[in-house]
Structure formats: structure tokens, C-alpha cells
PDB file of C-alpha atoms in Angstrom:
ATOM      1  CA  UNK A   1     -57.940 -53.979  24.446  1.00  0.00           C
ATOM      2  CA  UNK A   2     -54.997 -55.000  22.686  1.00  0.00           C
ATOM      3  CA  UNK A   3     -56.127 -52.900  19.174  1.00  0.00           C
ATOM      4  CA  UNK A   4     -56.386 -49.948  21.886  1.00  0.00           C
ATOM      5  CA  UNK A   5     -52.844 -50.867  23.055  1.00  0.00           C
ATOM      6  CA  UNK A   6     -51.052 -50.799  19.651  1.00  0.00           C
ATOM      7  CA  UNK A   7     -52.916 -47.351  18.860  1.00  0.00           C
ATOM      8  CA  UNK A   8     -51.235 -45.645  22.090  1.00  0.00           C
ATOM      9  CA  UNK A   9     -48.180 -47.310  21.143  1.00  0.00           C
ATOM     10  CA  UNK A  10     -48.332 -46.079  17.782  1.00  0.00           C
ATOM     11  CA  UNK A  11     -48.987 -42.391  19.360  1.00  0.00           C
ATOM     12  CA  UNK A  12     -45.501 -42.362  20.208  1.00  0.00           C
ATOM     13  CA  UNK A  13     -43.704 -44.936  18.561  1.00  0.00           C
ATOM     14  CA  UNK A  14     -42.676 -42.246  15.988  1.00  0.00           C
ATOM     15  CA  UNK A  15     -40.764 -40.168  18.768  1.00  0.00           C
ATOM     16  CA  UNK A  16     -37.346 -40.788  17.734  1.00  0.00           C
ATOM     17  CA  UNK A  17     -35.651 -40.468  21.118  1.00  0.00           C
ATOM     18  CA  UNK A  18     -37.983 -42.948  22.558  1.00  0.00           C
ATOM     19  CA  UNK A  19     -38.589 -45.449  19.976  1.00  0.00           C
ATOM     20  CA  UNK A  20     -36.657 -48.001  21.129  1.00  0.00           C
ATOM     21  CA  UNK A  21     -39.144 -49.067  23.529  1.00  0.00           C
ATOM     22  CA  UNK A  22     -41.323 -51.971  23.252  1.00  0.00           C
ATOM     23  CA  UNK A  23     -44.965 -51.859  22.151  1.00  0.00           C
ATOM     24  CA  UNK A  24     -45.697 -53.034  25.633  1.00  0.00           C
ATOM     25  CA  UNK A  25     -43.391 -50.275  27.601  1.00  0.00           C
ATOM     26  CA  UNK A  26     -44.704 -47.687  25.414  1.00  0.00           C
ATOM     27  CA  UNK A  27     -48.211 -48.977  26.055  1.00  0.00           C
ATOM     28  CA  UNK A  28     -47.370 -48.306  29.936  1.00  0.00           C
ATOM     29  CA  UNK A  29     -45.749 -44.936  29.302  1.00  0.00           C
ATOM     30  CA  UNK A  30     -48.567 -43.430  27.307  1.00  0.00           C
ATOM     31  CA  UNK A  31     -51.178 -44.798  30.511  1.00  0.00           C
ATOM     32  CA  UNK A  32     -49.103 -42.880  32.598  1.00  0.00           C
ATOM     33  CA  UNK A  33     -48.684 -39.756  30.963  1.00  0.00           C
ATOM     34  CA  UNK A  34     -50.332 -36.530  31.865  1.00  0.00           C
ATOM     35  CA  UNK A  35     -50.942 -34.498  28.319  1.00  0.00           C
ATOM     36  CA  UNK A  36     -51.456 -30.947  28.620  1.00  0.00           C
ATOM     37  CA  UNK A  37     -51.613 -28.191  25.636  1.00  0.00           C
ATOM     38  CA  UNK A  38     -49.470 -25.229  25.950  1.00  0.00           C
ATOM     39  CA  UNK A  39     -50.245 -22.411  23.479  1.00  0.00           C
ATOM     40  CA  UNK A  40     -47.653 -20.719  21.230  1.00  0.00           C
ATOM     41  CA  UNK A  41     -44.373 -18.751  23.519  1.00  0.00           C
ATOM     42  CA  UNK A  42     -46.033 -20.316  26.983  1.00  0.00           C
ATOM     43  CA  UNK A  43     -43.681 -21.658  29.739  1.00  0.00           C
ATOM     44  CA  UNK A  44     -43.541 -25.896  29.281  1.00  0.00           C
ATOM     45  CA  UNK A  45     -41.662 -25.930  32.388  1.00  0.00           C
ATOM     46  CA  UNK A  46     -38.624 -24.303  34.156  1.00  0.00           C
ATOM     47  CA  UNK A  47     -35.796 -24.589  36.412  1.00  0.00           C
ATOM     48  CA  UNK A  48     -37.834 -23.607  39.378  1.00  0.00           C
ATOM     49  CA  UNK A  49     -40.383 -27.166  38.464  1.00  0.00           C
ATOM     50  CA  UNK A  50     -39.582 -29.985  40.473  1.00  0.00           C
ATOM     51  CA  UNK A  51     -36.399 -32.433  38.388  1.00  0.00           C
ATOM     52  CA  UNK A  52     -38.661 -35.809  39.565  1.00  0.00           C
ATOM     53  CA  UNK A  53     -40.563 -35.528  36.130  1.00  0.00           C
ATOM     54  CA  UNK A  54     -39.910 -36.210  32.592  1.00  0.00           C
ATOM     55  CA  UNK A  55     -41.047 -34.453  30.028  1.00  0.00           C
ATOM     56  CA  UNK A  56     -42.494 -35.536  26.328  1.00  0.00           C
ATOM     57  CA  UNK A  57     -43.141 -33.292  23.624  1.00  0.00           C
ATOM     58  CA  UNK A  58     -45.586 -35.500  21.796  1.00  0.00           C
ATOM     59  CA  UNK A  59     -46.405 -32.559  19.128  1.00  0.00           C
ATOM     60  CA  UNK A  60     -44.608 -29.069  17.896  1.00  0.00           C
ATOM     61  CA  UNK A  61     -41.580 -27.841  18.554  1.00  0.00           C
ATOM     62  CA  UNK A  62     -40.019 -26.295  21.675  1.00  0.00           C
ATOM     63  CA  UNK A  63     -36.760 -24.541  22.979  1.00  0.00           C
ATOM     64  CA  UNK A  64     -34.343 -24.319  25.830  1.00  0.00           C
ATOM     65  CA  UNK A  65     -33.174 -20.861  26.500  1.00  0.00           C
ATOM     66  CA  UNK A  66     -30.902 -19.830  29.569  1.00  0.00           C
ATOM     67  CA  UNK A  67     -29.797 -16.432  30.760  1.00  0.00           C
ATOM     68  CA  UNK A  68     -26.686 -14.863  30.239  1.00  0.00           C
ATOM     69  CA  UNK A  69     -24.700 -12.770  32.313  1.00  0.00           C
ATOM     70  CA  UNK A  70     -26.061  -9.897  30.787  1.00  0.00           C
ATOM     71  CA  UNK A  71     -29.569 -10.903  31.398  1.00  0.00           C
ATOM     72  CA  UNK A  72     -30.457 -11.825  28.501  1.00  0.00           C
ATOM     73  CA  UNK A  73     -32.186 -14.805  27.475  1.00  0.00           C
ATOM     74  CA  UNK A  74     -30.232 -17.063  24.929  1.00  0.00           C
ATOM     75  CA  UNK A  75     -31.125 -20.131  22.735  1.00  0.00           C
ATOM     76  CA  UNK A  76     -29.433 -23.078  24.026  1.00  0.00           C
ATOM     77  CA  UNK A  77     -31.205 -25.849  22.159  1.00  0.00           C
ATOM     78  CA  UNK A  78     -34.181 -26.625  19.685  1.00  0.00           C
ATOM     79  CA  UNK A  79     -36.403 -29.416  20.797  1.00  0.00           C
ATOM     80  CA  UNK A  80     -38.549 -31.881  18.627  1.00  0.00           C
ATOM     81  CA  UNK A  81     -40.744 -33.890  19.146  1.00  0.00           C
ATOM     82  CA  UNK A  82     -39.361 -36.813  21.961  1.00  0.00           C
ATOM     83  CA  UNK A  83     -38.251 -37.107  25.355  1.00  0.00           C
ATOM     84  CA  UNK A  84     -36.957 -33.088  26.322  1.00  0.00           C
ATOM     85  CA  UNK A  85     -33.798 -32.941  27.677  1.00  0.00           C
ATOM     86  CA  UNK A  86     -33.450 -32.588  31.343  1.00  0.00           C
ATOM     87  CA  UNK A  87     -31.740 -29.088  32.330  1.00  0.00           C
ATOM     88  CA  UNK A  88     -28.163 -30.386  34.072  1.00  0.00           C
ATOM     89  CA  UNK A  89     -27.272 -30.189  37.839  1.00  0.00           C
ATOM     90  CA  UNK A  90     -26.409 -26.374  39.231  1.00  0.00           C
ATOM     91  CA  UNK A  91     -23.248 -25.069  39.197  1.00  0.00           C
ATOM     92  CA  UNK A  92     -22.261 -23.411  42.554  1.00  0.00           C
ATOM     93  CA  UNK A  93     -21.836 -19.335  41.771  1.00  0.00           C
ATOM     94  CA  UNK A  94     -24.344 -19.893  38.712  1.00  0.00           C
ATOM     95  CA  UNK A  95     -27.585 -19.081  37.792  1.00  0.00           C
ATOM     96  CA  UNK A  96     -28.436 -20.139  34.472  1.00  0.00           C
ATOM     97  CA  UNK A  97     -32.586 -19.526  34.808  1.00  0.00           C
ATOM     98  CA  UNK A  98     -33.222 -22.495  32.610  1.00  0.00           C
ATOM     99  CA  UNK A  99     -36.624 -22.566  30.929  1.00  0.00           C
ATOM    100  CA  UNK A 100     -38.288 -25.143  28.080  1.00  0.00           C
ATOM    101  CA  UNK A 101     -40.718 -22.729  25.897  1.00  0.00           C
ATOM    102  CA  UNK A 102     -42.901 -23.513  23.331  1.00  0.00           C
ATOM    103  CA  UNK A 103     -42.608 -22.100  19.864  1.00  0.00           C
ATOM    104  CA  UNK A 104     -45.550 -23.613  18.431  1.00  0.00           C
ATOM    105  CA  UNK A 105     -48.891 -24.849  20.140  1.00  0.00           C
ATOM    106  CA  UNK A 106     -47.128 -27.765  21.824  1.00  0.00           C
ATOM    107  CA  UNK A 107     -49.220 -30.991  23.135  1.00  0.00           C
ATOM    108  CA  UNK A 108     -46.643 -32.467  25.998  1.00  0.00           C
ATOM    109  CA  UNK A 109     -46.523 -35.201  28.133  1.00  0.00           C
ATOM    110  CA  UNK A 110     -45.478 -35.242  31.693  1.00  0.00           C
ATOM    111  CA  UNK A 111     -44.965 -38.467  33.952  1.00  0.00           C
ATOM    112  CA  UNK A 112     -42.923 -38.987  37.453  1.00  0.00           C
ATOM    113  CA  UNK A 113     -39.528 -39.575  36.479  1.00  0.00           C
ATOM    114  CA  UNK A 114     -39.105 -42.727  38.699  1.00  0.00           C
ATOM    115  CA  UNK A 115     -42.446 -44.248  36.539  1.00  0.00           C
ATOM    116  CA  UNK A 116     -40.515 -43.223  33.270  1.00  0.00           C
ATOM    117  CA  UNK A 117     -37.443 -44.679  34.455  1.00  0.00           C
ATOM    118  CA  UNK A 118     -39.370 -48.335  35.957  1.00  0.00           C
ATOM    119  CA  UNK A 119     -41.138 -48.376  33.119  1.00  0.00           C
ATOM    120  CA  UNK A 120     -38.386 -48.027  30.312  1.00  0.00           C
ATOM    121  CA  UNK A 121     -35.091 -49.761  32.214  1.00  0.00           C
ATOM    122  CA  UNK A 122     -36.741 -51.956  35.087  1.00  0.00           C
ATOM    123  CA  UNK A 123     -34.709 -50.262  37.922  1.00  0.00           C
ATOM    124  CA  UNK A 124     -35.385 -48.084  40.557  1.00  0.00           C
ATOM    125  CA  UNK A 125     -34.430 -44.225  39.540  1.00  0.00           C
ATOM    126  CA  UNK A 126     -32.420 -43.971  42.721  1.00  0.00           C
ATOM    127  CA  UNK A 127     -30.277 -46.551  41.249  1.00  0.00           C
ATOM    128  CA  UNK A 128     -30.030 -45.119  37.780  1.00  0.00           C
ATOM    129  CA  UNK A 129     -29.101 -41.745  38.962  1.00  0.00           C
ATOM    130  CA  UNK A 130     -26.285 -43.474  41.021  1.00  0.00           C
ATOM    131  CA  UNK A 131     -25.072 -45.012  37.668  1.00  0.00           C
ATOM    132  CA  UNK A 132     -25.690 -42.081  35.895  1.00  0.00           C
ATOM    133  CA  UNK A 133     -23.636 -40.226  38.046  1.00  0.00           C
ATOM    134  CA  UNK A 134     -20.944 -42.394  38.368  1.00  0.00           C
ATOM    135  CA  UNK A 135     -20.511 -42.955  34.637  1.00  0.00           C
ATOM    136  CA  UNK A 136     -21.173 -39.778  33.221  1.00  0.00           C
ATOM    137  CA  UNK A 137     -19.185 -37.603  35.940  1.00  0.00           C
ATOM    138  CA  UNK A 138     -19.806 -33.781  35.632  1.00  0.00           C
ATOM    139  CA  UNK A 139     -18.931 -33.346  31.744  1.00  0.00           C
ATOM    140  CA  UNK A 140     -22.085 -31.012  31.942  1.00  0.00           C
ATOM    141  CA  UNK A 141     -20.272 -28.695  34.864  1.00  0.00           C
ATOM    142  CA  UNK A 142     -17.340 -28.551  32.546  1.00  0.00           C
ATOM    143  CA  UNK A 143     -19.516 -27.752  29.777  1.00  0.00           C
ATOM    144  CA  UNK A 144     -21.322 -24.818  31.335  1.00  0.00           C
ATOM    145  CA  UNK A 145     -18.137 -23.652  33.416  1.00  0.00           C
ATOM    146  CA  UNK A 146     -16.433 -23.359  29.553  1.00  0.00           C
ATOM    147  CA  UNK A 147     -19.464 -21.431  28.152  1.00  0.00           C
ATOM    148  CA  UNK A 148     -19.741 -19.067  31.390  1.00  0.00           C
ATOM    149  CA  UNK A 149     -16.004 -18.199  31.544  1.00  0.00           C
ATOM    150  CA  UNK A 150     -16.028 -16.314  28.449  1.00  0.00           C
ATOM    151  CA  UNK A 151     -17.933 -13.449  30.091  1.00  0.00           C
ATOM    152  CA  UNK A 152     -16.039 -13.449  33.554  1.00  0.00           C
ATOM    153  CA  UNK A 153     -12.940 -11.753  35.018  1.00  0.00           C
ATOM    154  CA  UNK A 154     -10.029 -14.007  36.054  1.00  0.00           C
ATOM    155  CA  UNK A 155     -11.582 -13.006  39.794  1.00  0.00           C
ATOM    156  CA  UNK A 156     -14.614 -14.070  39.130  1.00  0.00           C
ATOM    157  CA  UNK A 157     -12.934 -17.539  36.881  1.00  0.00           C
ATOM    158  CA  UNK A 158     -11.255 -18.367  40.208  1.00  0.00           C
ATOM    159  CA  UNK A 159     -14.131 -17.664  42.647  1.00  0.00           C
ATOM    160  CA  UNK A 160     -15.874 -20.543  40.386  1.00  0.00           C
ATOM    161  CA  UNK A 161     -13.139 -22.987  40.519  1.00  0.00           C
ATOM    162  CA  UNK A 162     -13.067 -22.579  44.005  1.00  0.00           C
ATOM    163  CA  UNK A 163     -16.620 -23.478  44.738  1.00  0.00           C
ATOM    164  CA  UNK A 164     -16.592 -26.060  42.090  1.00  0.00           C
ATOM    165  CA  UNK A 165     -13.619 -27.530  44.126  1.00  0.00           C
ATOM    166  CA  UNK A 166     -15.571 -27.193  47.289  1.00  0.00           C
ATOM    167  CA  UNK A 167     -18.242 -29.819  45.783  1.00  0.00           C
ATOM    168  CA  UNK A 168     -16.193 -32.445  45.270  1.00  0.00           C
ATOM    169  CA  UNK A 169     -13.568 -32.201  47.627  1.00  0.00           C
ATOM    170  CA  UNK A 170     -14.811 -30.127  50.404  1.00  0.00           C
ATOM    171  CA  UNK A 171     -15.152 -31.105  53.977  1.00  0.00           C
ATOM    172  CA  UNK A 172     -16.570 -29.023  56.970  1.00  0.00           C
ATOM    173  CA  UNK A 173     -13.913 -26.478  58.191  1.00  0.00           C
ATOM    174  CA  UNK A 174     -14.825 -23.926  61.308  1.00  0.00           C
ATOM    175  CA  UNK A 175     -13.626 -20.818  58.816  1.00  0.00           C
ATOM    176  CA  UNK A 176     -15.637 -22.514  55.668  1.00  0.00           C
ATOM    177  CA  UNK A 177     -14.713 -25.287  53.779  1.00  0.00           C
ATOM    178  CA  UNK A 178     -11.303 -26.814  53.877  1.00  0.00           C
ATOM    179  CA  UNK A 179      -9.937 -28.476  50.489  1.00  0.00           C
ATOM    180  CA  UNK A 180      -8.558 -31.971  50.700  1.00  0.00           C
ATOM    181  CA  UNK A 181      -6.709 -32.040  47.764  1.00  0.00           C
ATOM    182  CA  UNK A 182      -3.528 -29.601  47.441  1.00  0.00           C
ATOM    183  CA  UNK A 183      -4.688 -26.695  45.703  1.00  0.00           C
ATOM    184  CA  UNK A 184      -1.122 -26.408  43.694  1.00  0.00           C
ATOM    185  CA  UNK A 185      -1.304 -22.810  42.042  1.00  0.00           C
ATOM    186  CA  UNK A 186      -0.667 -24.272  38.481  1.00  0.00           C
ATOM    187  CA  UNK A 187      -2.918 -26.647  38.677  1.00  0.00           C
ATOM    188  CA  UNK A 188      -6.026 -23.779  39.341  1.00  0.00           C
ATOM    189  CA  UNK A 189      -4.127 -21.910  36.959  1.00  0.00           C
ATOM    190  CA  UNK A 190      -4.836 -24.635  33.897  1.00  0.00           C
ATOM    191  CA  UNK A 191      -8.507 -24.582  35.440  1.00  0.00           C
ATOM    192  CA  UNK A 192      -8.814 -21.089  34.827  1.00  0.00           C
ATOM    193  CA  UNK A 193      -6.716 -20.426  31.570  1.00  0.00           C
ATOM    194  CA  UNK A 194      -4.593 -18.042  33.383  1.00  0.00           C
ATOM    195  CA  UNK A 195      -0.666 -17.724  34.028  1.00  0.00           C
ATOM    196  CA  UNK A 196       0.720 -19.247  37.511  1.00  0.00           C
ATOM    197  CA  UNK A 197       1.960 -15.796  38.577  1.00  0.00           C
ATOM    198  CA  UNK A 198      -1.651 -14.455  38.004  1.00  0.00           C
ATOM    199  CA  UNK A 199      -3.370 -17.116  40.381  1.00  0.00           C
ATOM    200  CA  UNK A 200      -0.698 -16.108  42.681  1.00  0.00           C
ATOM    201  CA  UNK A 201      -1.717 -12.532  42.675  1.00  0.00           C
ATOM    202  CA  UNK A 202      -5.120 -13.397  43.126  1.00  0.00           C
ATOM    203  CA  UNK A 203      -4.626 -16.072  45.382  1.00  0.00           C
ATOM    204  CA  UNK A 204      -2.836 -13.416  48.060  1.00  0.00           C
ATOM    205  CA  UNK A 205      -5.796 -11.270  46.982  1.00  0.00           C
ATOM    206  CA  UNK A 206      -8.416 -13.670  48.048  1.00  0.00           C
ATOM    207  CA  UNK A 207      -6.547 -13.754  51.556  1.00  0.00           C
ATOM    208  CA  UNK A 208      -6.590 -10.293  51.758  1.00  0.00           C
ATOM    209  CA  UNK A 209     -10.849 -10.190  51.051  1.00  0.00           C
ATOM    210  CA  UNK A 210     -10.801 -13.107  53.613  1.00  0.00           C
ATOM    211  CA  UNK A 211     -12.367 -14.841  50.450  1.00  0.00           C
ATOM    212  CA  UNK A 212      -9.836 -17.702  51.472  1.00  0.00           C
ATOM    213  CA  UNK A 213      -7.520 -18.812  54.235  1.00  0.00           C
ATOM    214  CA  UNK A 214      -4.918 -21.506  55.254  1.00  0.00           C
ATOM    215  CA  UNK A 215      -5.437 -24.090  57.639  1.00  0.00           C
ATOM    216  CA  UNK A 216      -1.872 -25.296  57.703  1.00  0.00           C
ATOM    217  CA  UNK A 217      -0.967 -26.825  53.823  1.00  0.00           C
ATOM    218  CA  UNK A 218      -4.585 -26.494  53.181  1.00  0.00           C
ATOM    219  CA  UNK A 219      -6.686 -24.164  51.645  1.00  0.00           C
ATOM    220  CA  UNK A 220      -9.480 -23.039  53.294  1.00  0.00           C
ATOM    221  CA  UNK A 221     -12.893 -21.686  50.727  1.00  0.00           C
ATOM    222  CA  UNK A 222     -15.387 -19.126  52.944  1.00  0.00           C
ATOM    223  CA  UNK A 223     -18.277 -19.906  50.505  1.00  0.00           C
ATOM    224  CA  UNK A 224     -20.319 -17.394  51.677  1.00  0.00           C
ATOM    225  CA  UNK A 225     -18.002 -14.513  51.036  1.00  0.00           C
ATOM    226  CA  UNK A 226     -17.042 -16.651  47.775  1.00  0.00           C
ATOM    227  CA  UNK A 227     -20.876 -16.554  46.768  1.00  0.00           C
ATOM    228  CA  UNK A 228     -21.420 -13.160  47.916  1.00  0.00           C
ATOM    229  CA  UNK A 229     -18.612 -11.607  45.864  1.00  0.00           C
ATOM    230  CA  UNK A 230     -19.984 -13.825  42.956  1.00  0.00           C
ATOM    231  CA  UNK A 231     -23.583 -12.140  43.208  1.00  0.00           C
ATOM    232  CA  UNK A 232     -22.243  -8.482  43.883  1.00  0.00           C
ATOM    233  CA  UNK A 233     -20.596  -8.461  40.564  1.00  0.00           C
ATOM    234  CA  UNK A 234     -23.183 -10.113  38.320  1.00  0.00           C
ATOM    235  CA  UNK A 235     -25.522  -7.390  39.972  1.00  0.00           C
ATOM    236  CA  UNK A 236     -22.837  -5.174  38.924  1.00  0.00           C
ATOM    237  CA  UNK A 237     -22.441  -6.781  35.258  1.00  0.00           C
ATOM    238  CA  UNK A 238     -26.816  -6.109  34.776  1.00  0.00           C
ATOM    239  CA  UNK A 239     -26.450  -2.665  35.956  1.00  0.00           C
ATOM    240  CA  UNK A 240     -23.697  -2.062  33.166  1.00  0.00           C
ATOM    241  CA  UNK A 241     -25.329  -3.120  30.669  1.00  0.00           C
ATOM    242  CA  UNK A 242     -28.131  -1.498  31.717  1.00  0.00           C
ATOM    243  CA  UNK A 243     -26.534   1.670  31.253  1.00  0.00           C
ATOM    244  CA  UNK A 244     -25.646   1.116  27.812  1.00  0.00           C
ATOM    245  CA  UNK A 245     -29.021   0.099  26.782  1.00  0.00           C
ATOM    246  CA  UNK A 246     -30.018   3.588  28.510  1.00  0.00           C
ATOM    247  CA  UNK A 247     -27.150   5.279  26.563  1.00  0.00           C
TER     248      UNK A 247
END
């Protein structure tokens, strides 16, 4: 038993961003995993796949890829072999269509995430996504928000603050969702890389579309009109650059 026990260990001892495991932890994870083979270009596992699993590519190499605004499906990262890296949170007014792919025949492991996380830290995963949370913040939303507003108007830049500012400082409003911090014009026009004037504009704009409203000092977010507008022009985005392809 125990010579059968330092081969599993062994098996993944090697994965670098898991080898600082025990022999005995490792032992447990490699009981508990469920190993699949997935050929050459197949689908490991997507956004759509429940987030209560890990992941472990125990052989070959795989990718993350995303979606751009355009449609297209971009490299995001190279994966070898280790723990794959979970895809972050969703960012309201974003669809990133996150996927993990193989590019070689890939032999993975897949165990519940609350097993992974028992067996590796001792704590419940509740508890470690509270931490988690609490410590790490949303430096992922900023992250994506930075890559996404390259390829959006300052319309569309604003529309995505505003949700984003729903999130975390949004309570329940009969006309939406009513922002309990000021929303000071400068400070969504640093959010936004835009000039105060321009968030101004855009601002009275947004009242005008009834994308917004006041509710005395406040400022009042209709996310469903805020969404809506969001979808109508990424539809509109695909069918452009549909047209050039056609062109």
C-alpha cells in the first residue's frame, strides 16, 4: 500500500504548480481524481461547465482562448502541465466565451473543487473563496475591463462602468438600481479615460435614452436598458465585421 502511495504521488509530484503538496495530500488528490483523455483541438472544458471543479492537466499542453468583440477567438494563455487556471468571475455587459482546449492529446484530471481545496489547505472552500475574495478584490475585473476597452466607444466604456458600479455599490431602486456612492463626473471620467466634459455629454445622453436617472443626488442605473444597449451594439460590431470579411 504505501509503495502504491508514493507511485501516485510521484504521478504528480512533477506538476510544478502543485508540487508543494505533501506525499500524503497528493496521495489523496490523485484517489480523487477523475482522468479522462481528450484528443488533439477537443473542448477540456468551458465557461458554460460548472466553476465547483478543478482541473489538472496531468499530460500535454493546453490553451485558454476567449472571444473578442469581433468574434473571434483569441489566445489568452498557454497551459502546461499543473493545476489549469480557473476562468475569472463575469463581468456585467461581457461575454468573454471562455474555453480550455487541448493542443495536444491531453490526459486531465478533474476533482470537486471543495475536495481539491479540503484536501490541499484543510478548510472548507466556502471559506477560502470568502478569503479569496476579500484579499484578492476584483484585480481580474480591472484586468479584463482594461483589455475590453480598447475595442469600445466611450458609450459603450461608460455603459460598463456603470454596471460594474452597480455590483458593488448597487442597492434595489423602483426605476433600477440606485448608486450609493456619488457618482462625481470626474471620477467616471478617470474610470473611463475620457475628459470630464465628455462624461457630461454622455451622462445627459444616458438621461435622454432613459439609460439612467436621478433619484435626488443619486444616480439611478436601469440595467436592463444598460445591458440591452450593450448587446445591440456588439450585435452591431459582428455584423460589421462581417461585412468586411464579405467585402
Amino acid at each position: 500500500m504505501s509503495a502504491m502511495r508514493a507511485s501516485n504521488a510521484r504521478k504528480l509530484r512533477g506538476l510544478k504548480n502543485i508540487s508543494w503538496l505533501t506525499a500524503r495530500q497528493l496521495d489523496k488528490l490523485y484517489n480523487a481524481l477523475t482522468i479522462t483523455i481528450v484528443e488533439k483541438r477537443g473542448i477540456i472544458f468551458d465557461d458554460k461547465h460548472t466553476p465547483n471543479a478543478a482541473y489538472i492537466l496531468l499530460s500535454g499542453v493546453a490553451r485558454i482562448s476567449c472571444r473578442n468583440r469581433k468574434g473571434q477567438r483569441t489566445l489568452v494563455i498557454m497551459v502546461a502541465p499543473g493545476m489549469v487556471p480557473g476562468f475569472p468571475p463575469p463581468v456585467p455587459g461581457i461575454s468573454y466565451n471562455f474555453r480550455c482546449e487541448a493542443v495536444t492529446v491531453c490526459r486531465i484530471g478533474a476533482v470537486e473543487l471543495e475536495t481539491f481545496i479540503e484536501i490541499s489547505l484543510g478548510i472548507a472552500s466556502a471559506d477560502f473563496r470568502r478569503l479569496a475574495a476579500s484579499y484578492l478584490g476584483r484585480w481580474d475585473l480591472v484586468q479584463l475591463r482594461c483589455a475590453n476597452f480598447m475595442s469600445c466607444t466611450l458609450e459603450e466604456r461608460l455603459a460598463l462602468i456603470l454596471l460594474e458600479l452597480c455590483e458593488n455599490f448597487g442597492v434595489a431602486d423602483p426605476k433600477g438600481v440606485r448608486l450609493t456612492l456619488p457618482a462625481r463626473h470626474r471620477d467616471l471620467a478617470e474610470l473611463v479615460g475620457a475628459s470630464r466634459p465628455r462624461i457630461t455629454e454622455h451622462l445627459i445622453l444616458f438621461e435622454k435614452k432613459h439609460l439612467i436617472s436621478r433619484n435626488r443626488r443619486q444616480l439611478v442605473v436601469n440595467r436592463d436598458r444598460v445591458e440591452a444597449f450593450l448587446s445591440q451594439a456588439h450585435i452591431a460590431v459582428d455584423a460589421a465585421a462581417i461585412g468586411t470579411l464579405a467585402s
